[in-house]
XYZ file of C-alpha atoms in Angstrom:
651
model
C -0.068 -0.024 -0.125
C 1.143 3.373 -0.447
C 1.878 5.929 2.221
C 1.100 8.866 0.012
C -1.537 11.407 1.348
C -3.647 12.988 -1.062
C -4.153 16.995 -0.043
C -7.654 18.173 -1.112
C -6.700 22.009 -2.377
C -9.867 23.137 -1.298
C -9.785 22.020 1.969
C -6.271 22.737 2.566
C -7.014 26.474 0.859
C -10.030 27.049 3.407
C -8.113 26.403 6.234
C -4.994 28.232 5.066
C -7.510 30.984 4.538
C -9.008 30.641 7.984
C -5.344 31.079 9.419
C -4.826 34.342 6.971
C -1.829 32.647 5.339
C -2.650 34.529 2.421
C -0.087 33.624 -0.673
C -0.699 29.710 0.536
C -4.267 30.220 0.804
C -4.240 31.773 -2.890
C -2.440 29.116 -4.343
C -4.285 26.457 -3.054
C -7.487 27.928 -3.896
C -6.206 28.697 -7.226
C -5.592 25.036 -7.825
C -9.123 24.062 -6.447
C -10.682 26.373 -8.721
C -8.702 24.749 -12.046
C -10.544 21.503 -10.970
C -13.802 22.514 -10.745
C -16.363 25.601 -10.150
C -15.560 26.936 -6.660
C -19.196 28.175 -4.544
C -19.226 31.748 -3.900
C -17.728 31.805 -0.447
C -14.425 30.116 -1.587
C -14.323 32.643 -4.851
C -14.880 35.280 -2.287
C -12.216 33.741 -0.326
C -10.015 33.477 -3.330
C -10.515 37.306 -4.023
C -9.552 38.627 -0.506
C -6.288 35.996 -0.663
C -5.083 37.902 -3.979
C -6.081 40.911 -2.636
C -3.731 40.916 0.351
C -0.910 39.618 -1.717
C -0.989 42.912 -3.819
C -2.594 40.845 -6.993
C -5.393 43.636 -7.522
C -6.445 42.349 -11.105
C -6.931 38.638 -9.796
C -8.821 39.830 -7.296
C -11.115 41.843 -8.676
C -11.688 39.194 -11.420
C -12.470 36.794 -8.563
C -15.102 39.242 -6.726
C -16.857 39.447 -9.978
C -17.315 35.836 -10.429
C -18.119 35.779 -6.705
C -20.969 38.348 -7.476
C -22.588 36.151 -10.415
C -22.364 33.041 -8.649
C -24.179 34.575 -5.364
C -26.735 36.127 -8.159
C -27.262 32.462 -9.856
C -28.114 31.389 -6.529
C -30.615 34.305 -5.624
C -28.454 35.703 -3.074
C -29.203 39.368 -3.810
C -27.948 40.826 -0.458
C -24.477 38.832 -1.114
C -24.132 39.578 -4.598
C -24.869 43.416 -3.451
C -22.234 42.940 -0.708
C -19.713 41.992 -3.775
C -21.147 44.824 -5.862
C -20.168 47.070 -2.804
C -16.597 45.762 -2.813
C -16.193 45.516 -6.642
C -17.329 49.711 -5.975
C -14.578 50.212 -3.707
C -11.851 48.106 -5.803
C -12.496 50.018 -8.952
C -12.456 53.340 -7.498
C -9.172 52.429 -5.908
C -8.017 51.838 -9.500
C -9.365 55.030 -10.530
C -12.163 53.746 -12.680
C -14.879 56.022 -11.704
C -17.511 55.361 -14.172
C -16.967 51.441 -13.509
C -17.132 52.179 -9.576
C -20.325 54.140 -10.177
C -21.887 51.404 -12.067
C -21.365 48.941 -9.250
C -22.895 51.264 -6.958
C -25.915 51.432 -8.875
C -26.250 47.644 -9.175
C -26.233 47.229 -5.215
C -28.653 49.815 -5.022
C -30.659 47.601 -7.648
C -30.454 44.540 -5.684
C -31.146 45.706 -2.189
C -34.579 47.412 -3.321
C -37.434 45.244 -1.693
C -34.902 42.787 0.281
C -34.760 42.344 3.736
C -32.594 44.268 5.984
C -29.025 42.902 5.675
C -25.518 43.729 6.352
C -25.171 45.031 2.741
C -27.832 47.911 3.380
C -25.366 49.237 6.084
C -22.534 49.247 3.696
C -24.817 50.881 1.045
C -25.304 53.836 3.524
C -21.512 54.032 4.089
C -21.000 54.342 0.396
C -23.527 56.881 -0.087
C -22.065 58.748 2.809
C -18.384 58.937 0.907
C -20.322 60.561 -1.774
C -21.814 63.186 0.247
C -18.246 63.881 2.164
C -16.683 64.227 -1.000
C -18.669 66.845 -1.886
C -18.310 68.683 1.560
C -21.811 67.732 2.523
C -21.393 66.874 6.107
C -25.018 66.844 6.971
C -25.800 64.489 4.643
C -23.078 62.172 5.190
C -23.703 62.278 9.416
C -27.509 61.105 7.943
C -26.324 58.179 6.064
C -23.990 57.166 8.997
C -27.150 57.675 11.316
C -29.015 54.960 9.120
C -25.935 52.717 9.033
C -25.861 52.683 12.868
C -29.420 51.693 13.203
C -28.945 48.934 10.861
C -25.841 47.895 12.810
C -27.568 47.789 15.903
C -30.077 45.222 14.651
C -27.962 42.915 12.990
C -25.106 40.554 14.655
C -22.127 41.576 12.617
C -18.915 42.913 14.523
C -17.463 44.922 11.532
C -20.254 47.050 10.412
C -20.304 49.305 13.381
C -16.651 49.805 13.358
C -16.878 51.096 9.941
C -19.782 53.360 11.069
C -17.897 54.784 13.733
C -14.398 55.153 11.634
C -16.453 56.904 8.702
C -17.916 59.002 11.219
C -14.772 60.031 12.723
C -13.696 61.168 9.501
C -16.502 63.789 8.927
C -16.630 65.213 12.397
C -12.843 65.478 12.267
C -12.897 67.315 8.936
C -15.790 69.486 10.656
C -13.556 70.448 13.495
C -15.168 68.319 16.079
C -11.797 66.549 17.075
C -12.446 65.072 20.382
C -15.471 63.123 19.387
C -13.911 62.183 16.115
C -10.790 60.927 18.041
C -12.857 59.181 20.777
C -14.629 57.268 18.017
C -11.331 56.419 16.251
C -9.516 55.302 19.181
C -12.524 53.460 20.506
C -12.175 51.498 16.984
C -8.695 51.223 17.060
C -8.690 49.396 20.492
C -11.280 46.826 19.076
C -9.148 46.350 16.099
C -5.642 45.814 18.361
C -7.714 43.097 20.558
C -8.086 41.282 17.156
C -12.038 41.364 17.300
C -12.756 42.641 13.760
C -11.639 40.796 10.231
C -8.605 41.365 8.625
C -9.376 44.124 6.426
C -11.359 46.081 8.955
C -8.478 46.079 11.078
C -5.987 47.158 8.663
C -8.749 49.738 7.546
C -8.972 51.233 11.060
C -5.181 51.991 11.590
C -5.202 53.419 8.324
C -8.278 55.628 9.236
C -6.777 56.788 12.388
C -3.479 57.987 10.584
C -5.210 59.420 7.738
C -7.360 61.334 10.508
C -4.468 62.362 12.321
C -3.004 63.361 8.853
C -5.972 65.495 7.955
C -6.264 66.835 11.565
C -2.426 67.684 11.620
C -2.360 65.474 14.957
C 1.247 64.431 14.357
C 2.278 63.261 17.306
C -0.904 60.895 17.601
C -0.360 59.681 14.062
C 2.999 58.767 14.832
C 1.794 56.501 17.439
C -0.540 54.652 15.620
C 1.780 54.549 12.898
C 3.754 52.407 15.107
C 1.034 50.177 15.763
C 0.191 49.648 12.172
C 3.525 48.801 11.522
C 3.789 45.974 14.084
C 0.188 44.715 12.856
C 1.368 44.837 9.230
C 4.632 43.196 10.073
C 2.603 40.093 11.559
C 0.623 39.488 8.457
C 1.781 37.557 5.598
C 0.950 40.295 3.122
C 2.489 42.667 0.596
C -0.523 44.493 -0.725
C -2.395 46.616 2.101
C 1.169 47.884 3.867
C 1.775 49.929 1.004
C -1.330 52.294 2.054
C 0.068 52.463 5.458
C 3.414 52.871 4.409
C 2.339 56.367 3.106
C 1.050 57.514 6.126
C 3.823 56.180 8.228
C 6.387 57.872 5.593
C 4.639 61.507 6.433
C 4.945 61.169 9.741
C 8.442 59.826 9.682
C 9.393 63.213 7.531
C 8.043 65.354 10.167
C 10.063 63.872 12.666
C 13.062 64.352 10.827
C 13.844 60.980 9.943
C 13.795 61.697 6.147
C 16.308 58.742 4.771
C 13.765 56.468 6.428
C 10.651 57.966 4.930
C 12.115 58.253 1.726
C 12.506 54.311 1.759
C 8.818 53.782 2.906
C 7.615 56.215 0.376
C 9.522 54.302 -2.341
C 8.170 50.883 -1.157
C 4.866 52.434 -1.124
C 5.047 53.545 -4.420
C 6.073 50.102 -6.050
C 3.654 48.047 -3.683
C 0.564 50.386 -4.940
C 1.080 51.296 -8.613
C -0.946 48.116 -9.693
C -2.860 47.555 -6.386
C -4.099 51.094 -5.797
C -3.175 53.797 -8.196
C -4.749 56.674 -6.196
C -2.439 55.717 -3.204
C 0.593 55.414 -5.129
C 0.252 58.747 -6.280
C 0.127 60.025 -2.703
C 3.196 57.950 -2.010
C 5.017 59.930 -4.977
C 4.076 62.990 -3.779
C 5.207 62.198 -0.474
C 8.655 60.929 -1.924
C 8.804 64.640 -3.895
C 8.302 66.401 -0.662
C 11.288 64.624 0.906
C 13.748 64.868 -2.141
C 12.590 68.678 -2.406
C 13.589 69.117 1.158
C 16.998 67.414 0.503
C 17.934 69.233 -2.536
C 17.053 66.867 -4.877
C 14.981 69.062 -7.434
C 15.166 66.672 -10.200
C 14.044 64.042 -8.355
C 11.441 66.006 -6.755
C 10.157 67.003 -10.097
C 10.231 63.289 -11.338
C 8.146 62.282 -8.306
C 5.650 64.909 -8.450
C 5.206 64.384 -12.194
C 4.434 60.746 -11.215
C 2.116 61.712 -8.755
C 0.140 63.853 -10.849
C -0.085 61.300 -13.614
C -1.877 59.332 -10.793
C -4.275 61.612 -9.590
C -2.515 63.566 -7.168
C -2.228 67.197 -7.373
C 1.207 67.314 -5.618
C 0.452 70.585 -3.208
C 2.057 72.527 -1.639
C 5.408 70.674 -2.840
C 4.773 71.203 -6.402
C 4.599 75.165 -5.944
C 7.421 74.907 -3.559
C 9.519 73.256 -6.184
C 8.965 76.205 -8.761
C 9.987 78.851 -5.802
C 13.042 76.859 -5.284
C 14.284 77.396 -8.847
C 13.494 81.046 -8.978
C 10.133 80.734 -10.696
C 8.228 82.829 -8.209
C 5.337 84.003 -10.073
C 4.770 80.701 -11.571
C 4.728 79.363 -7.752
C 2.060 81.666 -6.718
C -0.206 80.757 -9.857
C 0.208 77.575 -9.138
C -0.591 77.204 -5.313
C -3.495 80.043 -5.611
C -4.891 77.544 -8.430
C -5.039 74.833 -6.165
C -6.652 76.769 -3.590
C -9.161 77.950 -5.361
C -10.374 74.526 -6.416
C -10.368 73.796 -2.415
C -13.633 75.511 -1.093
C -14.926 73.505 1.654
C -12.120 71.454 3.054
C -10.708 73.558 5.619
C -7.852 71.223 6.773
C -6.672 70.555 2.854
C -6.407 74.521 2.745
C -4.499 74.642 5.940
C -1.889 72.373 4.433
C -1.540 74.542 1.387
C -1.814 78.342 2.975
C 1.513 78.328 5.036
C 3.386 77.460 1.307
C 1.355 80.589 -0.388
C 2.243 82.601 2.686
C 6.013 81.575 2.239
C 5.954 82.502 -1.465
C 4.080 85.594 -0.866
C 7.002 86.622 1.286
C 9.530 86.089 -1.374
C 7.387 88.159 -3.459
C 6.788 90.985 -0.991
C 3.225 90.504 -1.344
C 1.667 91.674 2.120
C -2.410 91.423 0.995
C -1.835 87.951 0.380
C 0.006 87.041 3.371
C -2.491 88.654 5.268
C -5.219 86.647 3.856
C -3.178 83.447 4.147
C -2.375 84.540 7.764
C -6.131 85.681 8.630
C -7.483 82.232 7.191
C -4.785 80.355 9.156
C -5.682 81.839 12.349
C -9.912 81.118 12.143
C -8.673 77.124 11.337
C -6.510 77.197 14.406
C -9.403 78.167 16.538
C -11.379 75.966 14.998
C -9.035 73.007 14.794
C -6.897 73.544 17.698
C -3.967 71.196 16.862
C -0.241 72.450 17.550
C 0.599 71.876 14.256
C -2.160 74.194 12.435
C -1.420 76.783 15.499
C 2.272 76.610 14.455
C 1.479 77.304 10.730
C -1.032 79.836 11.527
C 1.705 81.863 13.849
C 4.409 81.430 11.282
C 2.481 83.040 8.742
C 1.418 85.732 11.054
C 5.052 86.402 11.640
C 5.510 86.680 7.955
C 3.134 89.300 7.869
C 4.423 91.269 10.868
C 8.011 90.957 8.930
C 6.609 92.364 5.881
C 4.840 94.983 8.031
C 8.038 95.929 9.020
C 7.308 94.883 12.735
C 10.013 92.724 13.776
C 9.265 92.895 17.270
C 5.495 91.112 16.610
C 7.274 89.130 14.143
C 9.505 87.353 16.643
C 7.005 86.694 18.958
C 4.900 85.135 16.426
C 7.916 82.828 15.227
C 9.156 81.925 18.524
C 5.683 80.840 19.796
C 5.293 78.834 16.132
C 8.494 77.230 16.789
C 7.717 76.428 20.493
C 4.936 74.308 18.903
C 6.789 72.812 16.428
C 9.068 71.607 18.874
C 6.336 70.188 21.364
C 5.416 67.970 18.429
C 9.235 67.178 17.651
C 9.164 68.571 14.103
C 12.536 69.635 13.722
C 12.380 71.160 10.346
C 9.575 73.380 10.818
C 11.221 74.309 13.967
C 14.398 75.373 12.072
C 12.062 77.336 9.421
C 10.693 79.346 12.230
C 13.945 79.926 13.831
C 14.990 81.478 10.427
C 12.294 83.910 10.593
C 13.127 84.893 14.083
C 16.510 85.461 13.009
C 15.150 87.922 10.173
C 13.066 89.612 12.647
C 15.892 90.190 14.996
C 17.831 91.235 12.229
C 15.258 94.143 11.168
C 15.081 95.228 14.782
C 18.914 95.978 14.631
C 19.948 92.746 16.857
C 22.800 91.447 14.757
C 24.181 89.158 16.933
C 21.217 87.841 18.370
C 19.677 87.203 14.915
C 23.222 85.289 14.212
C 22.918 83.063 17.011
C 19.813 81.746 15.793
C 20.678 81.615 12.105
C 23.638 79.224 13.563
C 21.225 77.031 15.532
C 19.208 76.601 12.468
C 21.910 75.634 10.206
C 22.863 73.026 12.654
C 19.159 71.666 12.608
C 19.358 71.794 8.495
C 22.744 70.012 8.803
C 21.576 67.200 11.065
C 18.696 66.852 8.793
C 20.414 66.856 5.422
C 18.390 70.103 4.374
C 20.918 71.327 1.399
C 18.914 74.354 -0.095
C 18.273 75.497 3.868
C 21.970 74.966 4.621
C 22.777 77.691 1.544
C 19.891 79.702 2.505
C 21.023 80.091 5.895
C 24.736 80.745 5.021
C 23.773 83.258 2.651
C 21.838 84.981 5.578
C 24.661 84.393 7.897
C 26.830 86.551 5.438
C 24.542 89.342 6.061
C 25.083 92.881 6.476
C 28.811 92.196 7.733
C 29.877 91.371 4.110
C 29.581 92.846 1.028
C 27.000 90.054 -0.378
C 24.596 91.175 2.318
C 24.520 94.732 1.368
C 22.195 97.107 0.081
C 22.793 98.339 -3.354
C 20.891 99.976 -6.098
C 20.639 98.712 -9.331
C 18.479 98.645 -12.307
C 16.923 95.229 -13.028
C 15.952 93.476 -16.206
C 13.293 90.891 -16.544
C 12.960 88.902 -19.813
C 10.893 86.114 -21.116
C 9.696 84.423 -24.059
C 5.687 85.279 -25.198
C 3.687 82.046 -25.932
C 6.337 79.647 -25.127
C 4.392 76.545 -24.377
C 2.203 76.835 -27.614
C 5.281 77.358 -29.329
C 7.016 74.090 -28.014
C 3.528 72.510 -29.373
C 3.931 73.797 -32.849
C 7.572 73.128 -33.943
C 8.468 70.236 -31.494
C 10.701 69.772 -28.776
C 13.918 69.353 -30.942
C 13.179 72.442 -32.768
C 12.427 74.143 -29.699
C 16.022 72.901 -27.859
C 17.868 74.446 -30.902
C 16.043 77.913 -30.641
C 16.271 78.361 -26.932
C 20.155 77.294 -27.431
C 20.416 80.291 -29.835
C 17.842 82.696 -27.821
C 20.322 82.185 -24.638
C 23.114 82.534 -26.661
C 22.091 85.694 -28.238
C 20.909 87.375 -25.373
C 24.402 86.619 -23.231
C 26.011 88.290 -25.544
C 23.797 91.351 -25.398
C 24.317 90.988 -21.501
C 28.167 90.925 -21.591
C 28.499 93.896 -24.256
C 26.146 96.050 -21.685
C 27.813 94.509 -18.522
C 25.113 92.833 -17.252
C 24.851 90.460 -14.555
C 23.008 87.405 -15.071
C 21.607 86.535 -11.738
C 19.514 83.335 -12.554
C 17.624 81.946 -15.260
C 13.776 82.468 -14.959
C 11.848 80.075 -16.689
C 12.414 80.959 -20.679
C 14.274 83.954 -19.406
C 16.848 85.818 -17.372
C 16.790 88.107 -14.445
C 19.696 90.695 -15.100
C 21.138 93.347 -12.656
C 22.866 96.200 -14.182
C 25.007 98.982 -12.895
C 22.954 102.202 -13.977
C 19.671 102.450 -16.120
C 21.551 103.731 -19.265
C 23.346 100.433 -19.817
C 20.173 98.498 -19.035
C 18.213 100.514 -21.659
C 20.729 99.724 -24.096
C 20.936 96.180 -23.321
C 16.937 95.855 -23.568
C 17.338 97.619 -27.073
C 19.992 95.344 -28.692
C 18.076 92.487 -27.729
C 14.989 93.431 -29.438
C 17.191 94.581 -32.416
C 19.270 91.038 -32.246
C 15.907 89.299 -32.457
C 14.182 91.796 -35.413
C 17.476 91.011 -37.336
C 17.666 87.373 -37.029
C 13.370 87.066 -37.875
C 14.084 89.350 -41.230
C 16.948 87.250 -42.368
C 15.804 83.494 -41.251
C 11.670 84.568 -40.977
C 11.453 83.426 -37.555
C 12.557 84.333 -34.061
C 10.985 84.033 -30.665
C 8.812 86.984 -29.157
C 10.709 88.319 -26.052
C 9.049 90.862 -23.737
C 10.961 92.930 -21.374
C 10.644 94.995 -18.388
C 13.290 97.301 -16.750
C 13.013 98.857 -13.399
C 15.851 100.567 -10.860
C 15.638 100.236 -7.536
C 17.496 99.089 -4.157
C 17.795 95.715 -3.200
C 19.496 93.491 -0.482
C 21.974 91.089 -2.410
C 22.728 88.070 -0.545
C 24.678 84.393 -1.874
C 24.772 86.010 -5.288
C 21.062 86.820 -5.451
C 19.007 90.110 -5.237
C 15.831 90.267 -2.834
C 13.345 93.292 -2.121
C 10.296 94.767 -3.315
C 12.009 96.511 -6.663
C 13.188 93.527 -7.691
C 9.512 92.100 -7.669
C 8.401 95.398 -9.322
C 10.520 94.551 -12.272
C 9.358 90.963 -12.603
C 6.027 92.506 -12.346
C 6.599 95.037 -15.026
C 8.247 92.611 -17.432
C 4.974 90.003 -17.112
C 2.792 93.243 -18.497
C 5.246 93.862 -21.382
C 3.853 92.466 -24.657
C 6.004 90.395 -27.248
C 8.442 92.775 -28.819
C 8.164 95.458 -26.061
C 10.438 97.019 -23.827
C 8.628 98.370 -20.731
C 10.045 100.461 -18.050
C 9.093 102.273 -15.009
C 8.987 106.279 -15.356
C 11.764 106.593 -12.611
C 13.729 104.553 -14.377
C 13.934 106.130 -17.739
C 13.993 109.738 -16.103
C 17.287 111.265 -16.935
C 18.530 108.964 -19.527
C 18.592 111.491 -22.829
C 18.840 108.956 -25.428
C 15.829 106.909 -25.102
C 12.417 107.714 -26.590
C 9.538 106.594 -25.154
C 5.750 107.001 -25.690
C 2.815 108.172 -23.208
C 3.051 106.937 -19.782
C 0.336 104.873 -17.840
C -0.433 103.874 -14.304
C -0.485 100.300 -13.118
C -0.993 98.141 -9.988
C 1.425 96.056 -9.540
C 0.407 93.065 -7.174
C 2.169 93.006 -3.767
C 2.945 96.473 -3.930
C 0.720 99.244 -2.043
C 1.220 102.170 -4.669
C 0.384 102.357 -8.488
C 3.470 102.385 -10.500
C 3.633 104.666 -13.901
C 5.357 103.018 -17.057
C 6.145 103.407 -20.529
C 7.035 101.651 -23.305
C 10.765 102.448 -24.755
C 10.956 102.980 -28.554
C 14.047 100.373 -28.757
C 13.976 100.869 -32.664
C 15.482 104.536 -32.149
C 17.437 103.892 -28.829
C 21.116 103.508 -29.428
C-alpha cells in the first residue's frame, strides 16, 4: 500500500484562509478552482487572498465571479455586497465610471430585500459621496441610518466602519474630541483582534488618515507604529503600502528623512497596480522629501508621477517652482490649487503656509495677510499644535512684511515652540530663520546670528541642503559685501507663448531655438555689463550698474531678435521689463520689493516690447518712449507709472 496522502486543495485552501496565510490560501484555492467551479464563498476567499498579496486584477476578477455566483443562487444581498466591494476596488483603480455602475447595481439589488449587512454598507458608500462634496450633514444622516441597521444585526465589523466613517466627517468639520473618541475606540477593538483583517487594517489607516488631515502628527506617529507592527505580523504585500504612505509622512515630520524616503519608495512600488490613487500619494510624499533634501530633479520626477496618478502634489509642486526661482509660477500654482479647495478647511490649512512663504519672497503683503487670517480661523476651530504653529508662522511673515520686527519675532518664537512640542525639527528650524530675520530687522545683529547658527545646525543634521545654503547666505549678511543694500537696474526677459511654440515646432526644434536665444541674449548682456543673476523659466533676471546700460541692453536684445527674424523668417517674441531700485544682495541673488516690481513690469509687457518704470527712464537723454500709463503691481501698495521704450530709435 502507498503511504502517499492526497491533499484536497479546496479544504487545505480554506484552512490556510482561516489562518490568514494569504499566499498559501491563494495558491491552493486557485488550484482547486482549476479542478472545478468554486462556490461563492470560496470565490470570495480566493478574491480576498489575492487582494492581500497585492494581486488587484486577479482579486477583482474573482470578486466579479463571486458576484455572479451569488446572483445565480438568488442571494441578492450577498451579490450586493460583492457589488459594493467592486465599487471600492474600481474606485481604487481610478475607474470612476465603473465604480459608479457597481454602486447602482448594489442599490438595485437591495431594493425590497429584507434588511441585511449590505444595507449598512450601502449607506456608508452614500456617505462617501456626500463627504466628497463637502455635504457633512448628508454624510452624517447616512451614517445614522447605517448605525441603526448595525444595531439590529449581528455583525462585528459594520459598527466599526460606521464609527471610523463618522470620525472622518466629524474630524474634518472641526469636532476633534468626538472624532478621536470614536476612532480610538475602534482602534482598541482592532488591536484586540475582534475584527476581520480588512476592517482591522482599514481602522489603522483611518486613524492615521484623520491624524494627518487634522495635523495631529504626534498621535499619528503613535498609531503608525501600531499599524507597522500589525502589518509585520501579516503575510501580506499589498495592504502595507497604504499604511506606509501615512508612516512616511509622519517620519518626514519627525526628521527621519532617509527612512521616510525608503517607506515612500516601497509604497509607490507596492501600490502602482494595487491602488493607483494611493500610489500617487506615495510619489507625492517622496517628492516632498526629495525637495527638502535638495534633489530638485528627483522631486520633479516624483511630483510628475504623482500627478499622472491623480495627485495634485501640493504644496510641493509650488515650492519646487519657488526653489527654482520661478516665483510668479509658484504663486500662480498654489493659488490655483487653493481656488479649487473651497469647503475642506484642513486641506486648505496644508497649502496656506506655502502660499504665505511664496508671498514673503514676492513681498506680497495682501496675500500673506489673507493667508494668515484664514489660518488663524482654522487654528481656532481645530486647535491642533501643527495648525496653530502654521498660523503663527504666517502671522510672523505678515509682521515682517509690515516692518513690525518685534511682533514678527514673537509670532515666530511661538510657532517654533509649538513645532518643537510635536518633535518637528525642520519646521522648528524654519521658524528659527524667520525669528533671525525679525531680530536682524530690529537691529539685533548678534542675536540674529546666534539664531541662524542654531537653524543651520538643525538643517545640517536633517540634510536640508537648500536651507543650509540659504542660512549661510543670511549669515554672510550685513557684515559682508554680499549682504549689502545696493542700487541696481533690474531687467527681466521672457519668451511670450513658449508653451504653444513648443507644441507648434516640436521638442527638438524648440531645444535648438532656446539654445540660440540664450546665446544671443548672453552676448548682449556681456556687451552691456549686465550681471546674469539667474534663469527665470524661458528668460533671464539681470542686474545692471545703471539705467542707461540696462536700457541699451534691452534695445540690443530686441534689435538682435528683429534682425534674426528678417534674415531667417523667425525668432521668438520676447518681452522685457526694466526697473531701477534698491535691493538686498545675498549669495549672488537680489531680494526686495524693487526686484518684484521689475518682474511684474516685465510680465505686463507685450511680445517685442520693452516696458520700464518712468522713474527708471528719467534722466536717460537718448531714450525715446511713449506716453506713460499707471499700473497696479500685485503685492505693491502704490501704483507705478510705466512707459514703452522705443528701442528702434535707441542707440
